[in-house]
Amino acid sequence: MANEQVIARWQEKATDPEIAAQLADLLASGDADAIEDAFYRNLEFGTAGLRGVLGPGTNRMNVYTVGQATQGLCDYLNAHKAEGATPSIAICYDSRINANLFARETAAIAAGNGIKAHIYPRLEPTPALSFAVRHLGCDAGVNVTASHNPAKYNGYKVYGPDGCQIASEMADEIQATILRTDAFDDVKKADFDEALAAGTIEWISDETLEAFLDAVQAQSVTAAGDDAAELKLVYTPLNGTGLETVTKILNRIGIDDITVVPEQAMPDGNFPTCPYPNPEMLEALQKGIDLCEQVHPDLLLATDPDTDRVGTAVKNGDDYLLPSGNEMGVLLLDYIGRVRTAEGTMPENPVAVTTIVSTDMVDAVAAKYGIEVRRVLTGFKYIGGVIADLEAEGHPERFVFGFEESYGYLAGTHARDKDAVVASMLICQMARYYRARGKNLAQALEDLYQEHGYYRNKTETAEFEGVAGAQAMKDLMAGLRTQPPTEIGGLAVEGVLDYQAGVADLPKANVLEFNLEGGQKVIFRPSGTEPKIKAYIFAHDATAEATEALRAKLIEAAQGILKA
């Protein structure tokens, strides 16, 4: 039950006008479930930082929970600083409600703790923050974003000095510090404007953003003569951060025929045209597709609010193909392998990195070009970790591409997180390459299936809201461990990998993989940032029809398990 003393203290101490008014309304509503959900726990800080619904309460995103987390981060940085050193952090934010407020609050608290804060003067993409951390030599980074979640959410991602989202050890230590920090009495905060005048807060200059774009452009992959081919594009930033950087990088590589979806061009944290601003979903791309019917471009490009994910659509006959994250991942890997091999720019012993829940087709495509595939846990910080390992070995150039099935891609080592800016550039270069050869991306994908066999993946998701939902998630995963199914979708389970018990050299994780007869598989994984369990479906056969039939059976079976 929500602690009445905690609620009373919030009534007394939460003097921020917006939060005080929202709290009064919440308590006056008499909605016991809503009050319970707002206060039944502290918003958990993990490797993805904080993410939650906006509003008053310990289990909500607001200036007090953000302040408490920032104080914990500052205490951590000061405890680990070298003698005589002044720690520094880089700060970025996207278009979400209160994102600018939370970013300025973070900077002011950093300054109040003797930490230099570098903050972007306007909203910028997640990869620009990852780049800035290393470019400016910072000890940490904070990005205020909830990625592609609905408008009621915001989040607070913390990055280490390597530009990756923090590892579990650092997250655990910060969380312990947060738990010792009173959100009202222990937070040390400077006045933002005074700290800016004193130089303890500093705007990140356009030079840093231009350096980021230079680093992105350095990853250009173009076959001889293709850069002269014309490409017509419709683009939507989904009311997020992508407009400036994506259009700039495309202009740099000679793509100027860009029609921006007008209703989704400008930042708007309410996301009025797509309640779920996720480029994986048709609903988010519908405005762009409607515009395509008027403009008739070669390609539709859509980046999510913090511009770390990108989705596409291409006219395919009378319909539109929306390549999945897996399909775009293998298309890009094949394109990079194909062009860099032909142009003689492929490094020795090239490496591609993907996750345990990404398509197995990547292995077949990579083998064609002699590319080593390394698989990591879900979370781009693990892909960033492989880049760091290669860098430590003195061969960062070996990394040629990394991707997640959830529409996140990276080429180059300039960022250690998903980068929809570099991905947008490469997707457009790839589309231009195939256009010069009389094909579109739908036809190019079909060619790959004809060559390597048909791979079909699907992610099924079950949501578990509130207190009861959190327990139901635990019970479902526990049941799969103690009484694992002997068959799924009529296919015998031939092996089970429990990543929580340890698999290969990977960190332990709450993930279960069921390997089925015929090389099919299903993986179950609770989300690390949302109250959801995801089931990842893997089907593979020689024909599209056989593969779809397999996938359909596995989807139905996975849905049954998730609803049990």
Short mmCIF file of C-alpha atoms in Angstrom, two decimals, residues 231-506:
data_model
loop_
_atom_site.label_atom_id
_atom_site.label_comp_id
_atom_site.label_asym_id
_atom_site.label_seq_id
_atom_site.Cartn_x
_atom_site.Cartn_y
_atom_site.Cartn_z
CA LEU A 231 16.82 10.20 -54.89
CA LYS A 232 13.42 11.55 -53.92
CA LEU A 233 12.52 11.33 -50.25
CA VAL A 234 9.63 11.91 -47.84
CA TYR A 235 10.85 12.34 -44.28
CA THR A 236 9.16 12.61 -40.90
CA PRO A 237 10.91 13.29 -37.58
CA LEU A 238 7.65 12.31 -35.79
CA ASN A 239 7.60 15.66 -33.92
CA GLY A 240 11.00 14.85 -32.44
CA THR A 241 14.64 15.87 -32.74
CA GLY A 242 15.61 14.61 -36.18
CA LEU A 243 14.77 17.47 -38.53
CA GLU A 244 18.00 19.46 -38.15
CA THR A 245 20.58 16.69 -38.20
CA VAL A 246 18.94 14.26 -40.63
CA THR A 247 18.26 16.88 -43.30
CA LYS A 248 21.76 18.32 -42.84
CA ILE A 249 23.49 14.97 -43.33
CA LEU A 250 21.35 14.12 -46.35
CA ASN A 251 22.08 17.52 -47.89
CA ARG A 252 25.79 16.88 -47.33
CA ILE A 253 25.65 13.70 -49.46
CA GLY A 254 23.71 15.41 -52.22
CA ILE A 255 20.13 14.46 -51.34
CA ASP A 256 18.10 17.67 -51.52
CA ASP A 257 14.72 16.48 -52.80
CA ILE A 258 13.24 15.99 -49.32
CA THR A 259 9.58 16.59 -48.52
CA VAL A 260 9.00 16.77 -44.77
CA VAL A 261 5.63 15.65 -43.39
CA PRO A 262 4.29 19.05 -42.26
CA GLU A 263 2.14 17.84 -39.34
CA GLN A 264 5.14 16.01 -37.84
CA ALA A 265 7.94 18.42 -38.68
CA MET A 266 8.18 20.51 -35.52
CA PRO A 267 8.94 19.26 -31.99
CA ASP A 268 5.78 18.47 -30.03
CA GLY A 269 5.80 16.22 -26.97
CA ASN A 270 2.06 15.60 -27.30
CA PHE A 271 2.63 13.72 -30.58
CA PRO A 272 -0.82 14.73 -31.84
CA THR A 273 -0.74 12.70 -35.08
CA CYS A 274 0.61 9.41 -33.70
CA PRO A 275 -0.06 8.60 -30.03
CA TYR A 276 2.72 6.00 -30.14
CA PRO A 277 5.60 7.69 -32.02
CA ASN A 278 7.36 4.45 -32.86
CA PRO A 279 8.71 4.06 -36.43
CA GLU A 280 8.19 0.30 -36.09
CA MET A 281 4.43 0.88 -36.29
CA LEU A 282 2.32 1.56 -39.37
CA GLU A 283 0.21 4.10 -37.44
CA ALA A 284 3.26 6.30 -36.87
CA LEU A 285 4.14 6.20 -40.57
CA GLN A 286 0.62 6.71 -41.90
CA LYS A 287 0.89 10.49 -42.37
CA GLY A 288 4.10 9.93 -44.29
CA ILE A 289 2.54 7.23 -46.44
CA ASP A 290 -0.41 9.52 -47.20
CA LEU A 291 2.06 12.17 -48.37
CA CYS A 292 3.90 9.59 -50.46
CA GLU A 293 0.70 9.06 -52.45
CA GLN A 294 0.95 12.71 -53.49
CA VAL A 295 4.73 13.12 -53.84
CA HIS A 296 5.67 9.63 -55.16
CA PRO A 297 9.15 9.42 -53.61
CA ASP A 298 11.64 6.57 -53.81
CA LEU A 299 11.54 6.16 -50.04
CA LEU A 300 9.80 7.23 -46.84
CA LEU A 301 12.09 7.75 -43.85
CA ALA A 302 10.86 8.16 -40.24
CA THR A 303 12.97 8.77 -37.14
CA ASP A 304 11.66 8.43 -33.58
CA PRO A 305 11.53 11.38 -31.13
CA ASP A 306 15.15 11.09 -29.94
CA THR A 307 16.45 10.02 -33.38
CA ASP A 308 18.13 6.81 -32.37
CA ARG A 309 15.75 4.58 -34.36
CA VAL A 310 14.64 4.83 -37.97
CA GLY A 311 11.87 3.15 -39.96
CA THR A 312 11.18 3.14 -43.69
CA ALA A 313 8.46 2.46 -46.22
CA VAL A 314 8.85 1.84 -49.95
CA LYS A 315 6.15 1.52 -52.61
CA ASN A 316 5.94 -2.10 -53.70
CA GLY A 317 3.33 -2.54 -56.42
CA ASP A 318 0.03 -1.20 -55.11
CA ASP A 319 1.11 -1.42 -51.49
CA TYR A 320 3.95 -0.29 -49.25
CA LEU A 321 6.65 -2.49 -47.77
CA LEU A 322 7.73 -1.51 -44.28
CA PRO A 323 10.99 -3.42 -43.76
CA SER A 324 11.35 -4.68 -40.20
CA GLY A 325 14.37 -3.83 -38.09
CA ASN A 326 15.78 -7.25 -38.86
CA GLU A 327 15.21 -6.85 -42.59
CA MET A 328 16.77 -3.39 -42.70
CA GLY A 329 19.67 -4.70 -40.62
CA VAL A 330 20.51 -7.46 -43.10
CA LEU A 331 19.92 -5.13 -46.08
CA LEU A 332 22.42 -2.64 -44.66
CA LEU A 333 24.94 -5.31 -43.72
CA ASP A 334 24.75 -6.77 -47.21
CA TYR A 335 25.05 -3.30 -48.78
CA ILE A 336 28.07 -2.38 -46.64
CA GLY A 337 29.70 -5.74 -47.35
CA ARG A 338 28.90 -5.58 -51.06
CA VAL A 339 30.13 -2.01 -51.69
CA ARG A 340 33.10 -1.96 -49.33
CA THR A 341 34.36 -5.27 -50.78
CA ALA A 342 33.97 -3.98 -54.34
CA GLU A 343 35.58 -0.63 -53.50
CA GLY A 344 38.45 -2.25 -51.57
CA THR A 345 37.62 -0.47 -48.30
CA MET A 346 36.71 -3.51 -46.20
CA PRO A 347 39.07 -3.80 -43.20
CA GLU A 348 40.91 -6.98 -42.32
CA ASN A 349 38.92 -9.29 -40.05
CA PRO A 350 35.70 -7.20 -40.13
CA VAL A 351 33.21 -7.53 -37.29
CA ALA A 352 29.45 -7.01 -37.19
CA VAL A 353 27.58 -7.01 -33.90
CA THR A 354 23.95 -7.82 -33.23
CA THR A 355 21.85 -9.14 -30.37
CA ILE A 356 20.59 -12.55 -29.28
CA VAL A 357 17.05 -11.56 -30.31
CA SER A 358 17.98 -10.40 -33.83
CA THR A 359 17.46 -12.49 -36.98
CA ASP A 360 19.66 -15.49 -37.71
CA MET A 361 19.81 -14.29 -41.33
CA VAL A 362 22.65 -11.99 -40.34
CA ASP A 363 24.94 -15.02 -40.07
CA ALA A 364 24.28 -16.08 -43.65
CA VAL A 365 24.76 -12.57 -45.05
CA ALA A 366 27.92 -11.91 -43.04
CA ALA A 367 29.50 -15.20 -44.08
CA LYS A 368 29.32 -14.15 -47.73
CA TYR A 369 31.68 -11.23 -47.06
CA GLY A 370 33.91 -12.88 -44.47
CA ILE A 371 32.46 -10.77 -41.65
CA GLU A 372 32.62 -12.15 -38.11
CA VAL A 373 29.31 -11.89 -36.24
CA ARG A 374 29.30 -11.29 -32.50
CA ARG A 375 26.04 -11.55 -30.55
CA VAL A 376 25.36 -9.65 -27.35
CA LEU A 377 22.47 -9.14 -24.95
CA THR A 378 19.67 -6.72 -25.84
CA GLY A 379 20.76 -3.14 -25.23
CA PHE A 380 22.99 -1.10 -27.47
CA LYS A 381 25.47 -0.56 -24.65
CA TYR A 382 26.59 -4.14 -25.26
CA ILE A 383 27.26 -3.38 -28.93
CA GLY A 384 29.16 -0.30 -27.72
CA GLY A 385 31.12 -2.60 -25.42
CA VAL A 386 32.33 -4.66 -28.39
CA ILE A 387 33.46 -1.45 -30.09
CA ALA A 388 35.36 -0.51 -26.92
CA ASP A 389 37.04 -3.93 -26.89
CA LEU A 390 38.13 -3.54 -30.52
CA GLU A 391 39.37 -0.04 -29.74
CA ALA A 392 41.38 -1.37 -26.77
CA GLU A 393 42.95 -3.92 -29.12
CA GLY A 394 44.00 -1.08 -31.41
CA HIS A 395 41.62 -2.00 -34.24
CA PRO A 396 38.37 -0.03 -34.02
CA GLU A 397 38.21 -0.07 -37.83
CA ARG A 398 37.25 -3.76 -37.66
CA PHE A 399 33.75 -2.73 -36.54
CA VAL A 400 31.72 -2.31 -39.73
CA PHE A 401 28.12 -2.42 -38.50
CA GLY A 402 25.90 -3.08 -35.52
CA PHE A 403 22.13 -3.36 -35.23
CA GLU A 404 19.22 -4.38 -33.03
CA GLU A 405 15.95 -5.82 -34.28
CA SER A 406 14.16 -2.83 -32.73
CA TYR A 407 15.20 -0.48 -35.59
CA GLY A 408 18.51 0.63 -34.08
CA TYR A 409 21.65 0.76 -36.27
CA LEU A 410 25.21 2.06 -36.04
CA ALA A 411 28.14 2.30 -38.42
CA GLY A 412 31.34 3.90 -37.15
CA THR A 413 32.68 4.43 -33.66
CA HIS A 414 31.69 8.09 -33.24
CA ALA A 415 28.72 7.09 -31.05
CA ARG A 416 28.19 4.18 -28.71
CA ASP A 417 24.43 4.11 -29.05
CA LYS A 418 21.93 3.67 -31.84
CA ASP A 419 22.26 6.42 -34.43
CA ALA A 420 19.38 7.16 -36.77
CA VAL A 421 21.38 9.99 -38.36
CA VAL A 422 24.09 7.69 -39.74
CA ALA A 423 21.47 5.01 -40.45
CA SER A 424 19.35 7.49 -42.44
CA MET A 425 22.39 8.42 -44.51
CA LEU A 426 23.28 4.78 -45.22
CA ILE A 427 19.68 3.78 -46.00
CA CYS A 428 19.41 6.61 -48.53
CA GLN A 429 22.78 5.72 -50.07
CA MET A 430 21.64 2.11 -50.33
CA ALA A 431 18.33 3.15 -51.93
CA ARG A 432 20.27 5.31 -54.39
CA TYR A 433 22.59 2.35 -55.16
CA TYR A 434 19.67 0.07 -56.02
CA ARG A 435 17.79 2.79 -57.89
CA ALA A 436 20.81 3.20 -60.16
CA ARG A 437 20.47 -0.52 -60.88
CA GLY A 438 16.72 -0.42 -61.57
CA LYS A 439 15.56 -1.78 -58.21
CA ASN A 440 13.93 -0.57 -55.04
CA LEU A 441 14.59 -1.82 -51.51
CA ALA A 442 11.66 -4.26 -51.64
CA GLN A 443 13.19 -5.95 -54.68
CA ALA A 444 16.65 -5.93 -53.09
CA LEU A 445 15.27 -7.65 -49.99
CA GLU A 446 13.54 -10.30 -52.08
CA ASP A 447 16.86 -10.98 -53.84
CA LEU A 448 18.47 -11.63 -50.45
CA TYR A 449 15.69 -14.04 -49.50
CA GLN A 450 16.08 -15.87 -52.80
CA GLU A 451 19.80 -16.18 -52.11
CA HIS A 452 19.78 -17.13 -48.42
CA GLY A 453 16.32 -18.55 -47.72
CA TYR A 454 13.38 -16.86 -46.03
CA TYR A 455 13.69 -15.65 -42.45
CA ARG A 456 10.64 -14.29 -40.67
CA ASN A 457 10.69 -12.77 -37.21
CA LYS A 458 7.97 -11.29 -35.03
CA THR A 459 7.89 -9.76 -31.58
CA GLU A 460 4.79 -10.39 -29.47
CA THR A 461 4.31 -8.22 -26.38
CA ALA A 462 2.20 -8.56 -23.25
CA GLU A 463 1.76 -5.57 -20.92
CA PHE A 464 1.70 -5.87 -17.14
CA GLU A 465 0.66 -2.56 -15.59
CA GLY A 466 0.74 -1.62 -11.92
CA VAL A 467 1.55 -3.58 -8.77
CA ALA A 468 -0.30 -6.75 -9.79
CA GLY A 469 1.31 -6.64 -13.24
CA ALA A 470 4.85 -6.53 -11.82
CA GLN A 471 4.15 -9.71 -9.85
CA ALA A 472 2.50 -11.39 -12.83
CA MET A 473 5.65 -10.76 -14.92
CA LYS A 474 7.78 -12.45 -12.27
CA ASP A 475 5.38 -15.38 -12.01
CA LEU A 476 5.29 -15.93 -15.77
CA MET A 477 9.09 -16.07 -16.12
CA ALA A 478 9.37 -18.27 -13.02
CA GLY A 479 6.81 -20.67 -14.46
CA LEU A 480 8.71 -20.95 -17.74
CA ARG A 481 11.79 -21.91 -15.74
CA THR A 482 10.24 -24.39 -13.34
CA GLN A 483 7.83 -25.98 -15.82
CA PRO A 484 9.23 -25.29 -19.30
CA PRO A 485 7.07 -26.28 -22.27
CA THR A 486 8.01 -29.47 -24.11
CA GLU A 487 6.67 -28.09 -27.39
CA ILE A 488 5.76 -24.70 -28.81
CA GLY A 489 3.46 -24.41 -31.80
CA GLY A 490 3.61 -28.17 -32.32
CA LEU A 491 7.41 -28.12 -32.58
CA ALA A 492 9.39 -30.07 -29.99
CA VAL A 493 11.64 -28.09 -27.65
CA GLU A 494 15.14 -29.48 -28.28
CA GLY A 495 17.04 -27.19 -25.93
CA VAL A 496 16.63 -24.35 -23.47
CA LEU A 497 19.13 -21.55 -22.82
CA ASP A 498 18.62 -19.69 -19.56
CA TYR A 499 20.69 -16.53 -19.79
CA GLN A 500 20.11 -15.91 -16.09
CA ALA A 501 22.23 -18.97 -15.36
CA GLY A 502 24.96 -17.70 -17.68
CA VAL A 503 25.46 -18.34 -21.41
CA ALA A 504 28.89 -18.15 -23.03
CA ASP A 505 30.68 -14.98 -21.93
CA LEU A 506 27.53 -12.87 -21.76
#
